[in-house]
PDB file of C-alpha atoms in Angstrom:
ATOM      1  CA  UNK A1255      62.519 113.539 102.781  1.00 34.00           C
ATOM      2  CA  UNK A1256      65.549 115.602 103.764  1.00 38.00           C
ATOM      3  CA  UNK A1257      64.765 118.637 105.829  1.00 41.00           C
ATOM      4  CA  UNK A1258      65.651 121.774 103.905  1.00 45.00           C
ATOM      5  CA  UNK A1259      68.213 123.949 105.630  1.00 47.00           C
ATOM      6  CA  UNK A1260      66.993 127.451 106.501  1.00 49.00           C
ATOM      7  CA  UNK A1261      68.204 130.539 104.724  1.00 58.00           C
ATOM      8  CA  UNK A1262      71.254 132.331 106.074  1.00 68.00           C
ATOM      9  CA  UNK A1263      70.510 133.514 109.570  1.00 71.00           C
ATOM     10  CA  UNK A1264      72.178 134.588 112.790  1.00 71.00           C
ATOM     11  CA  UNK A1265      72.092 132.407 115.876  1.00 64.00           C
ATOM     12  CA  UNK A1266      72.985 133.202 119.461  1.00 62.00           C
ATOM     13  CA  UNK A1267      75.598 130.751 120.701  1.00 61.00           C
ATOM     14  CA  UNK A1268      76.862 131.230 124.223  1.00 59.00           C
ATOM     15  CA  UNK A1269      76.094 134.925 124.019  1.00 64.00           C
ATOM     16  CA  UNK A1270      77.734 135.399 120.616  1.00 70.00           C
ATOM     17  CA  UNK A1271      76.025 136.179 117.318  1.00 85.00           C
ATOM     18  CA  UNK A1272      77.227 133.734 114.686  1.00 93.00           C
ATOM     19  CA  UNK A1273      75.943 133.586 111.106  1.00 94.00           C
ATOM     20  CA  UNK A1274      74.832 130.259 109.641  1.00 96.00           C
ATOM     21  CA  UNK A1275      75.026 130.535 105.845  1.00 96.00           C
ATOM     22  CA  UNK A1276      72.681 128.909 103.338  1.00 96.00           C
ATOM     23  CA  UNK A1277      73.668 127.061 100.167  1.00 96.00           C
ATOM     24  CA  UNK A1278      73.423 130.115  97.885  1.00 96.00           C
ATOM     25  CA  UNK A1279      75.606 132.244 100.124  1.00 96.00           C
ATOM     26  CA  UNK A1280      78.135 129.457 100.519  1.00 98.00           C
ATOM     27  CA  UNK A1281      78.377 129.350  96.720  1.00 98.00           C
ATOM     28  CA  UNK A1282      79.054 133.113  96.747  1.00 98.00           C
ATOM     29  CA  UNK A1283      81.846 132.489  99.241  1.00 98.00           C
ATOM     30  CA  UNK A1284      83.240 129.720  97.046  1.00 98.00           C
ATOM     31  CA  UNK A1285      83.525 132.279  94.250  1.00 98.00           C
ATOM     32  CA  UNK A1286      85.235 134.840  96.483  1.00 98.00           C
ATOM     33  CA  UNK A1287      87.567 132.226  97.957  1.00 98.00           C
ATOM     34  CA  UNK A1288      88.486 130.869  94.537  1.00 98.00           C
ATOM     35  CA  UNK A1289      89.347 134.372  93.358  1.00 98.00           C
ATOM     36  CA  UNK A1290      91.519 135.047  96.410  1.00 98.00           C
ATOM     37  CA  UNK A1291      93.384 131.800  95.749  1.00 98.00           C
ATOM     38  CA  UNK A1292      93.743 132.693  92.071  1.00 98.00           C
ATOM     39  CA  UNK A1293      95.351 136.012  93.003  1.00 98.00           C
ATOM     40  CA  UNK A1294      97.894 134.190  95.175  1.00 98.00           C
ATOM     41  CA  UNK A1295      98.557 131.748  92.320  1.00 98.00           C
ATOM     42  CA  UNK A1296      99.138 134.636  89.917  1.00 98.00           C
ATOM     43  CA  UNK A1297     101.626 136.392  92.203  1.00 98.00           C
ATOM     44  CA  UNK A1298     103.571 133.211  93.038  1.00 98.00           C
ATOM     45  CA  UNK A1299     106.159 133.251  90.192  1.00 97.00           C
ATOM     46  CA  UNK A1300     106.761 136.972  90.797  1.00 97.00           C
ATOM     47  CA  UNK A1301     107.873 136.638  94.439  1.00 97.00           C
ATOM     48  CA  UNK A1302     111.610 136.872  93.718  1.00 96.00           C
ATOM     49  CA  UNK A1303     114.704 138.507  95.069  1.00 96.00           C
ATOM     50  CA  UNK A1304     115.053 142.085  93.861  1.00 97.00           C
ATOM     51  CA  UNK A1305     111.351 142.912  93.675  1.00 98.00           C
ATOM     52  CA  UNK A1306     109.807 145.456  96.035  1.00 98.00           C
ATOM     53  CA  UNK A1307     106.802 144.599  98.149  1.00 98.00           C
ATOM     54  CA  UNK A1308     105.114 147.691  96.660  1.00 98.00           C
ATOM     55  CA  UNK A1309     105.499 146.195  93.163  1.00 98.00           C
ATOM     56  CA  UNK A1310     103.908 142.944  94.339  1.00 98.00           C
ATOM     57  CA  UNK A1311     101.077 144.876  95.965  1.00 98.00           C
ATOM     58  CA  UNK A1312     100.367 146.820  92.769  1.00 98.00           C
ATOM     59  CA  UNK A1313     100.237 143.592  90.777  1.00 98.00           C
ATOM     60  CA  UNK A1314      97.892 142.023  93.332  1.00 98.00           C
ATOM     61  CA  UNK A1315      95.593 145.033  93.055  1.00 98.00           C
ATOM     62  CA  UNK A1316      95.483 144.594  89.294  1.00 98.00           C
ATOM     63  CA  UNK A1317      94.826 140.838  89.502  1.00 98.00           C
ATOM     64  CA  UNK A1318      91.861 141.441  91.801  1.00 98.00           C
ATOM     65  CA  UNK A1319      90.327 144.038  89.504  1.00 98.00           C
ATOM     66  CA  UNK A1320      90.866 141.789  86.480  1.00 98.00           C
ATOM     67  CA  UNK A1321      88.784 139.158  88.308  1.00 98.00           C
ATOM     68  CA  UNK A1322      85.967 141.661  88.852  1.00 98.00           C
ATOM     69  CA  UNK A1323      86.714 142.330  92.510  1.00 98.00           C
ATOM     70  CA  UNK A1324      88.387 144.989  94.588  1.00 98.00           C
ATOM     71  CA  UNK A1325      90.928 144.755  97.432  1.00 98.00           C
ATOM     72  CA  UNK A1326      89.031 144.702 100.719  1.00 98.00           C
ATOM     73  CA  UNK A1327      92.051 145.878 102.727  1.00 98.00           C
ATOM     74  CA  UNK A1328      92.541 149.130 100.795  1.00 98.00           C
ATOM     75  CA  UNK A1329      91.174 151.857 103.067  1.00 98.00           C
ATOM     76  CA  UNK A1330      89.898 149.334 105.642  1.00 98.00           C
ATOM     77  CA  UNK A1331      90.162 151.199 108.965  1.00 97.00           C
ATOM     78  CA  UNK A1332      92.742 153.359 107.239  1.00 97.00           C
ATOM     79  CA  UNK A1333      94.973 150.553 105.943  1.00 98.00           C
ATOM     80  CA  UNK A1334      96.869 151.989 102.943  1.00 98.00           C
ATOM     81  CA  UNK A1335      97.440 148.990 100.658  1.00 98.00           C
ATOM     82  CA  UNK A1336      95.728 146.254  98.648  1.00 98.00           C
ATOM     83  CA  UNK A1337      97.489 143.416 100.465  1.00 98.00           C
ATOM     84  CA  UNK A1338      99.590 142.663 103.526  1.00 98.00           C
ATOM     85  CA  UNK A1339     103.145 141.521 102.791  1.00 98.00           C
ATOM     86  CA  UNK A1340     105.080 140.418 105.868  1.00 98.00           C
ATOM     87  CA  UNK A1341     108.775 139.531 105.590  1.00 98.00           C
ATOM     88  CA  UNK A1342     110.888 137.486 108.031  1.00 98.00           C
ATOM     89  CA  UNK A1343     110.229 138.812 111.568  1.00 98.00           C
ATOM     90  CA  UNK A1344     107.035 140.647 110.550  1.00 98.00           C
ATOM     91  CA  UNK A1345     104.139 138.619 111.968  1.00 98.00           C
ATOM     92  CA  UNK A1346     101.327 140.186 109.937  1.00 98.00           C
ATOM     93  CA  UNK A1347      99.912 143.401 108.450  1.00 98.00           C
ATOM     94  CA  UNK A1348     103.196 144.346 106.797  1.00 98.00           C
ATOM     95  CA  UNK A1349     102.576 147.451 104.675  1.00 98.00           C
ATOM     96  CA  UNK A1350     104.054 147.144 101.146  1.00 98.00           C
ATOM     97  CA  UNK A1351     106.829 149.637 100.420  1.00 98.00           C
ATOM     98  CA  UNK A1352     109.000 150.720  97.511  1.00 98.00           C
ATOM     99  CA  UNK A1353     112.023 150.510  99.803  1.00 97.00           C
ATOM    100  CA  UNK A1354     111.397 146.948 101.006  1.00 97.00           C
ATOM    101  CA  UNK A1355     113.246 144.832  98.454  1.00 98.00           C
ATOM    102  CA  UNK A1356     113.084 141.052  98.799  1.00 98.00           C
ATOM    103  CA  UNK A1357     116.328 139.113  99.301  1.00 97.00           C
ATOM    104  CA  UNK A1358     117.090 135.494  98.431  1.00 95.00           C
ATOM    105  CA  UNK A1359     117.062 134.407 102.082  1.00 96.00           C
ATOM    106  CA  UNK A1360     113.652 135.889 102.949  1.00 98.00           C
ATOM    107  CA  UNK A1361     110.481 134.107 103.975  1.00 98.00           C
ATOM    108  CA  UNK A1362     107.409 136.103 102.972  1.00 98.00           C
ATOM    109  CA  UNK A1363     103.731 135.987 103.875  1.00 98.00           C
ATOM    110  CA  UNK A1364     101.262 137.488 101.391  1.00 98.00           C
ATOM    111  CA  UNK A1365      97.739 137.988 102.735  1.00 98.00           C
ATOM    112  CA  UNK A1366      94.965 138.956 100.323  1.00 98.00           C
ATOM    113  CA  UNK A1367      91.262 139.627 100.716  1.00 98.00           C
ATOM    114  CA  UNK A1368      89.199 140.230  97.599  1.00 98.00           C
ATOM    115  CA  UNK A1369      85.757 141.818  97.852  1.00 98.00           C
ATOM    116  CA  UNK A1370      83.685 139.933  95.285  1.00 98.00           C
ATOM    117  CA  UNK A1371      80.109 141.203  94.902  1.00 96.00           C
ATOM    118  CA  UNK A1372      80.021 141.990  98.606  1.00 97.00           C
ATOM    119  CA  UNK A1373      81.672 138.729  99.731  1.00 98.00           C
ATOM    120  CA  UNK A1374      85.148 138.523 101.251  1.00 98.00           C
ATOM    121  CA  UNK A1375      87.613 135.920  99.971  1.00 98.00           C
ATOM    122  CA  UNK A1376      90.435 135.819 102.535  1.00 98.00           C
ATOM    123  CA  UNK A1377      93.635 133.760 102.356  1.00 98.00           C
ATOM    124  CA  UNK A1378      97.379 133.968 102.872  1.00 98.00           C
ATOM    125  CA  UNK A1379     100.413 131.894 101.945  1.00 98.00           C
ATOM    126  CA  UNK A1380     104.102 131.765 102.750  1.00 98.00           C
ATOM    127  CA  UNK A1381     106.786 132.053 100.086  1.00 98.00           C
ATOM    128  CA  UNK A1382     110.494 131.180 100.058  1.00 98.00           C
ATOM    129  CA  UNK A1383     112.331 133.926  98.210  1.00 95.00           C
ATOM    130  CA  UNK A1384     115.163 132.136  96.452  1.00 87.00           C
ATOM    131  CA  UNK A1385     117.433 129.229  97.359  1.00 88.00           C
ATOM    132  CA  UNK A1386     119.213 130.754 100.359  1.00 93.00           C
ATOM    133  CA  UNK A1387     116.431 130.529 102.930  1.00 96.00           C
ATOM    134  CA  UNK A1388     117.980 129.025 106.094  1.00 95.00           C
ATOM    135  CA  UNK A1389     116.790 125.644 107.325  1.00 97.00           C
ATOM    136  CA  UNK A1390     115.225 127.274 110.385  1.00 97.00           C
ATOM    137  CA  UNK A1391     113.000 129.355 108.115  1.00 98.00           C
ATOM    138  CA  UNK A1392     112.055 126.399 105.936  1.00 98.00           C
ATOM    139  CA  UNK A1393     111.150 124.301 108.972  1.00 98.00           C
ATOM    140  CA  UNK A1394     109.043 127.106 110.434  1.00 98.00           C
ATOM    141  CA  UNK A1395     107.126 127.490 107.164  1.00 98.00           C
ATOM    142  CA  UNK A1396     106.492 123.728 106.944  1.00 98.00           C
ATOM    143  CA  UNK A1397     105.400 123.562 110.585  1.00 98.00           C
ATOM    144  CA  UNK A1398     102.999 126.481 110.183  1.00 98.00           C
ATOM    145  CA  UNK A1399     101.356 124.919 107.146  1.00 98.00           C
ATOM    146  CA  UNK A1400     101.015 121.575 108.892  1.00 98.00           C
ATOM    147  CA  UNK A1401      99.553 123.301 111.964  1.00 98.00           C
ATOM    148  CA  UNK A1402      96.928 125.070 109.850  1.00 98.00           C
ATOM    149  CA  UNK A1403      95.930 121.846 108.129  1.00 98.00           C
ATOM    150  CA  UNK A1404      95.718 120.031 111.470  1.00 98.00           C
ATOM    151  CA  UNK A1405      93.405 122.752 112.744  1.00 98.00           C
ATOM    152  CA  UNK A1406      91.228 122.459 109.655  1.00 98.00           C
ATOM    153  CA  UNK A1407      91.109 118.657 109.912  1.00 98.00           C
ATOM    154  CA  UNK A1408      89.728 118.976 113.459  1.00 98.00           C
ATOM    155  CA  UNK A1409      86.639 120.898 112.288  1.00 98.00           C
ATOM    156  CA  UNK A1410      83.300 119.086 112.345  1.00 98.00           C
ATOM    157  CA  UNK A1411      79.765 120.013 113.408  1.00 97.00           C
ATOM    158  CA  UNK A1412      79.028 119.281 117.048  1.00 97.00           C
ATOM    159  CA  UNK A1413      82.628 119.720 118.144  1.00 97.00           C
ATOM    160  CA  UNK A1414      83.761 122.636 120.328  1.00 97.00           C
ATOM    161  CA  UNK A1415      85.656 125.302 118.430  1.00 97.00           C
ATOM    162  CA  UNK A1416      88.668 124.925 120.711  1.00 97.00           C
ATOM    163  CA  UNK A1417      89.572 121.650 118.987  1.00 98.00           C
ATOM    164  CA  UNK A1418      91.139 123.858 116.297  1.00 98.00           C
ATOM    165  CA  UNK A1419      93.613 125.491 118.671  1.00 98.00           C
ATOM    166  CA  UNK A1420      94.349 122.155 120.324  1.00 98.00           C
ATOM    167  CA  UNK A1421      95.214 120.625 116.953  1.00 98.00           C
ATOM    168  CA  UNK A1422      97.433 123.587 116.049  1.00 98.00           C
ATOM    169  CA  UNK A1423      99.272 123.196 119.372  1.00 98.00           C
ATOM    170  CA  UNK A1424      99.790 119.481 118.692  1.00 98.00           C
ATOM    171  CA  UNK A1425     101.919 120.414 115.673  1.00 98.00           C
ATOM    172  CA  UNK A1426     103.580 123.627 116.875  1.00 98.00           C
ATOM    173  CA  UNK A1427     104.840 122.469 120.272  1.00 97.00           C
ATOM    174  CA  UNK A1428     106.735 119.327 119.188  1.00 98.00           C
ATOM    175  CA  UNK A1429     108.448 121.452 116.526  1.00 98.00           C
ATOM    176  CA  UNK A1430     109.452 124.076 119.117  1.00 97.00           C
ATOM    177  CA  UNK A1431     107.476 126.860 117.458  1.00 98.00           C
ATOM    178  CA  UNK A1432     105.645 129.393 119.609  1.00 98.00           C
ATOM    179  CA  UNK A1433     102.057 130.385 118.817  1.00 98.00           C
ATOM    180  CA  UNK A1434     101.212 134.075 118.523  1.00 98.00           C
ATOM    181  CA  UNK A1435      98.239 134.663 120.824  1.00 97.00           C
ATOM    182  CA  UNK A1436      97.606 138.321 119.952  1.00 95.00           C
ATOM    183  CA  UNK A1437      95.773 137.524 116.697  1.00 97.00           C
ATOM    184  CA  UNK A1438      93.031 135.017 115.881  1.00 97.00           C
ATOM    185  CA  UNK A1439      91.064 133.568 113.008  1.00 98.00           C
ATOM    186  CA  UNK A1440      87.629 135.053 112.432  1.00 98.00           C
ATOM    187  CA  UNK A1441      84.244 134.679 110.857  1.00 97.00           C
ATOM    188  CA  UNK A1442      84.140 135.962 107.301  1.00 98.00           C
ATOM    189  CA  UNK A1443      81.449 136.496 104.674  1.00 97.00           C
ATOM    190  CA  UNK A1444      79.587 139.717 103.981  1.00 96.00           C
ATOM    191  CA  UNK A1445      81.543 141.089 106.956  1.00 96.00           C
ATOM    192  CA  UNK A1446      85.357 141.092 106.729  1.00 98.00           C
ATOM    193  CA  UNK A1447      86.038 140.280 110.387  1.00 97.00           C
ATOM    194  CA  UNK A1448      83.047 138.653 112.051  1.00 96.00           C
ATOM    195  CA  UNK A1449      82.223 136.195 114.823  1.00 95.00           C
ATOM    196  CA  UNK A1450      83.387 133.679 115.833  1.00 96.00           C
ATOM    197  CA  UNK A1451      86.951 134.315 116.951  1.00 96.00           C
ATOM    198  CA  UNK A1452      89.114 131.270 116.258  1.00 97.00           C
ATOM    199  CA  UNK A1453      91.984 130.926 118.720  1.00 97.00           C
ATOM    200  CA  UNK A1454      95.208 129.376 117.449  1.00 98.00           C
ATOM    201  CA  UNK A1455      95.930 127.822 120.847  1.00 97.00           C
ATOM    202  CA  UNK A1456      93.837 125.660 123.153  1.00 97.00           C
ATOM    203  CA  UNK A1457      91.441 127.806 125.186  1.00 95.00           C
ATOM    204  CA  UNK A1458      89.584 125.545 127.616  1.00 94.00           C
ATOM    205  CA  UNK A1459      86.719 127.957 128.202  1.00 93.00           C
ATOM    206  CA  UNK A1460      85.999 128.479 124.484  1.00 92.00           C
ATOM    207  CA  UNK A1461      83.514 125.657 123.919  1.00 92.00           C
ATOM    208  CA  UNK A1462      81.359 127.265 121.227  1.00 95.00           C
ATOM    209  CA  UNK A1463      79.768 124.419 119.261  1.00 95.00           C
ATOM    210  CA  UNK A1464      80.599 124.279 115.561  1.00 97.00           C
ATOM    211  CA  UNK A1465      77.532 124.123 113.301  1.00 96.00           C
ATOM    212  CA  UNK A1466      77.054 123.340 109.637  1.00 97.00           C
ATOM    213  CA  UNK A1467      77.065 126.563 107.617  1.00 97.00           C
ATOM    214  CA  UNK A1468      79.553 128.511 109.735  1.00 97.00           C
ATOM    215  CA  UNK A1469      82.296 130.201 107.716  1.00 98.00           C
ATOM    216  CA  UNK A1470      85.559 131.343 109.278  1.00 98.00           C
ATOM    217  CA  UNK A1471      89.322 131.467 108.769  1.00 98.00           C
ATOM    218  CA  UNK A1472      91.970 129.227 110.271  1.00 98.00           C
ATOM    219  CA  UNK A1473      95.227 131.190 110.302  1.00 98.00           C
ATOM    220  CA  UNK A1474      97.940 130.223 112.781  1.00 98.00           C
ATOM    221  CA  UNK A1475     100.931 132.511 113.192  1.00 98.00           C
ATOM    222  CA  UNK A1476     104.015 130.728 114.534  1.00 98.00           C
ATOM    223  CA  UNK A1477     107.347 132.178 115.618  1.00 98.00           C
ATOM    224  CA  UNK A1478     110.773 130.525 115.667  1.00 98.00           C
ATOM    225  CA  UNK A1479     111.449 132.346 118.959  1.00 98.00           C
ATOM    226  CA  UNK A1480     109.149 133.716 121.615  1.00 98.00           C
ATOM    227  CA  UNK A1481     105.446 134.391 121.046  1.00 98.00           C
ATOM    228  CA  UNK A1482     105.610 138.080 122.029  1.00 98.00           C
ATOM    229  CA  UNK A1483     104.843 140.705 119.376  1.00 98.00           C
ATOM    230  CA  UNK A1484     104.699 144.482 119.181  1.00 98.00           C
ATOM    231  CA  UNK A1485     103.003 146.931 116.821  1.00 98.00           C
ATOM    232  CA  UNK A1486     105.203 149.465 115.029  1.00 98.00           C
ATOM    233  CA  UNK A1487     104.521 153.189 114.935  1.00 98.00           C
ATOM    234  CA  UNK A1488     102.558 152.875 111.679  1.00 97.00           C
ATOM    235  CA  UNK A1489      99.782 151.329 113.780  1.00 97.00           C
ATOM    236  CA  UNK A1490      99.609 148.175 111.644  1.00 98.00           C
ATOM    237  CA  UNK A1491     102.849 146.239 111.300  1.00 98.00           C
ATOM    238  CA  UNK A1492     103.214 143.521 113.950  1.00 98.00           C
ATOM    239  CA  UNK A1493     106.723 142.155 114.531  1.00 98.00           C
ATOM    240  CA  UNK A1494     108.292 139.607 116.863  1.00 98.00           C
ATOM    241  CA  UNK A1495     109.799 141.327 119.901  1.00 98.00           C
ATOM    242  CA  UNK A1496     112.916 139.160 119.729  1.00 98.00           C
ATOM    243  CA  UNK A1497     113.154 139.609 115.932  1.00 97.00           C
ATOM    244  CA  UNK A1498     112.804 135.867 115.382  1.00 98.00           C
ATOM    245  CA  UNK A1499     111.255 134.593 112.165  1.00 98.00           C
ATOM    246  CA  UNK A1500     107.465 134.369 111.908  1.00 98.00           C
ATOM    247  CA  UNK A1501     105.204 132.483 109.498  1.00 98.00           C
ATOM    248  CA  UNK A1502     101.472 132.337 108.765  1.00 98.00           C
ATOM    249  CA  UNK A1503      99.096 130.440 106.485  1.00 98.00           C
ATOM    250  CA  UNK A1504      95.377 131.151 106.182  1.00 98.00           C
ATOM    251  CA  UNK A1505      92.415 129.382 104.622  1.00 98.00           C
ATOM    252  CA  UNK A1506      88.730 130.289 104.733  1.00 98.00           C
ATOM    253  CA  UNK A1507      86.527 127.262 105.430  1.00 98.00           C
ATOM    254  CA  UNK A1508      82.850 126.364 105.747  1.00 98.00           C
ATOM    255  CA  UNK A1509      81.611 123.752 108.215  1.00 98.00           C
ATOM    256  CA  UNK A1510      79.799 120.943 106.383  1.00 98.00           C
ATOM    257  CA  UNK A1511      77.618 118.055 107.526  1.00 97.00           C
ATOM    258  CA  UNK A1512      80.620 115.751 107.893  1.00 94.00           C
ATOM    259  CA  UNK A1513      83.554 118.100 108.418  1.00 97.00           C
ATOM    260  CA  UNK A1514      84.521 121.185 106.458  1.00 98.00           C
ATOM    261  CA  UNK A1515      85.319 122.473 102.982  1.00 98.00           C
ATOM    262  CA  UNK A1516      88.284 124.716 102.238  1.00 98.00           C
ATOM    263  CA  UNK A1517      87.068 127.665 100.166  1.00 98.00           C
ATOM    264  CA  UNK A1518      90.506 129.048  99.252  1.00 98.00           C
ATOM    265  CA  UNK A1519      92.327 126.069  97.770  1.00 98.00           C
ATOM    266  CA  UNK A1520      94.826 126.915  95.036  1.00 98.00           C
ATOM    267  CA  UNK A1521      93.428 126.288  91.530  1.00 98.00           C
ATOM    268  CA  UNK A1522      97.038 125.535  90.499  1.00 97.00           C
ATOM    269  CA  UNK A1523      97.452 122.985  93.276  1.00 97.00           C
ATOM    270  CA  UNK A1524      99.956 125.070  95.257  1.00 97.00           C
ATOM    271  CA  UNK A1525      99.983 124.052  98.921  1.00 95.00           C
ATOM    272  CA  UNK A1526     103.206 124.972 100.675  1.00 95.00           C
ATOM    273  CA  UNK A1527     106.518 126.246  99.262  1.00 96.00           C
ATOM    274  CA  UNK A1528     108.572 125.674  97.278  1.00 94.00           C
ATOM    275  CA  UNK A1529     105.832 125.927  94.657  1.00 95.00           C
ATOM    276  CA  UNK A1530     106.262 124.119  91.306  1.00 90.00           C
ATOM    277  CA  UNK A1531     106.282 127.155  89.024  1.00 79.00           C
TER     278      UNK A1531
END
């Protein structure tokens, strides 16, 4: 007879509290993740030259509420919007604005987190805004997606968590992309940003053992130039110091008995741009 897994509970791993989720709670996270992915699917055909990031944010807010959720970012530690929309050299946490109008050469990251009955569905995707995106931008977007998927493919119970960063490095370095070290992936569930931290680069000392039932994000941020970033005066927007292009993809995943399951896959089958809309 198979041993029944315990209910969701916290464990102490190398001095860190990490939640191990049960089957019911994982199903709740599937729902939240599916809704986050649906929101990104809905906004995809609307990411076009001439639209403001504020307009996209307002639409995202409406999509979330139509799905029975609310935007988790709105008011979170004072953040003023329902999404993060980061264009070109903005690494993350770009605040939507009426004055930021997308151009045909832009690369754009849209990061959404829907709060669905207390559970956080967290995901982000890159978008190519039109047909004039330079080859350097297209390559960076492709490399970042491939790095995220390599990190996800490395996940399995019993492995150290630093295999994720090592896998991301194995894609980023040969493609001459630098890895932003100032931000990490994170545990997610009933808490928006929880343990464990998930480094996007290989950290030898971070040997936390992955266990079935852990839920966290894998979200590498890669730059076409140097890895250094700075935070603007708004206290949120992170940009590359050398103003080089930056890209990010993010999935929420759960560790399974044999590997992992992506909770935020696109219902429309969108993976990386250009999307077939």
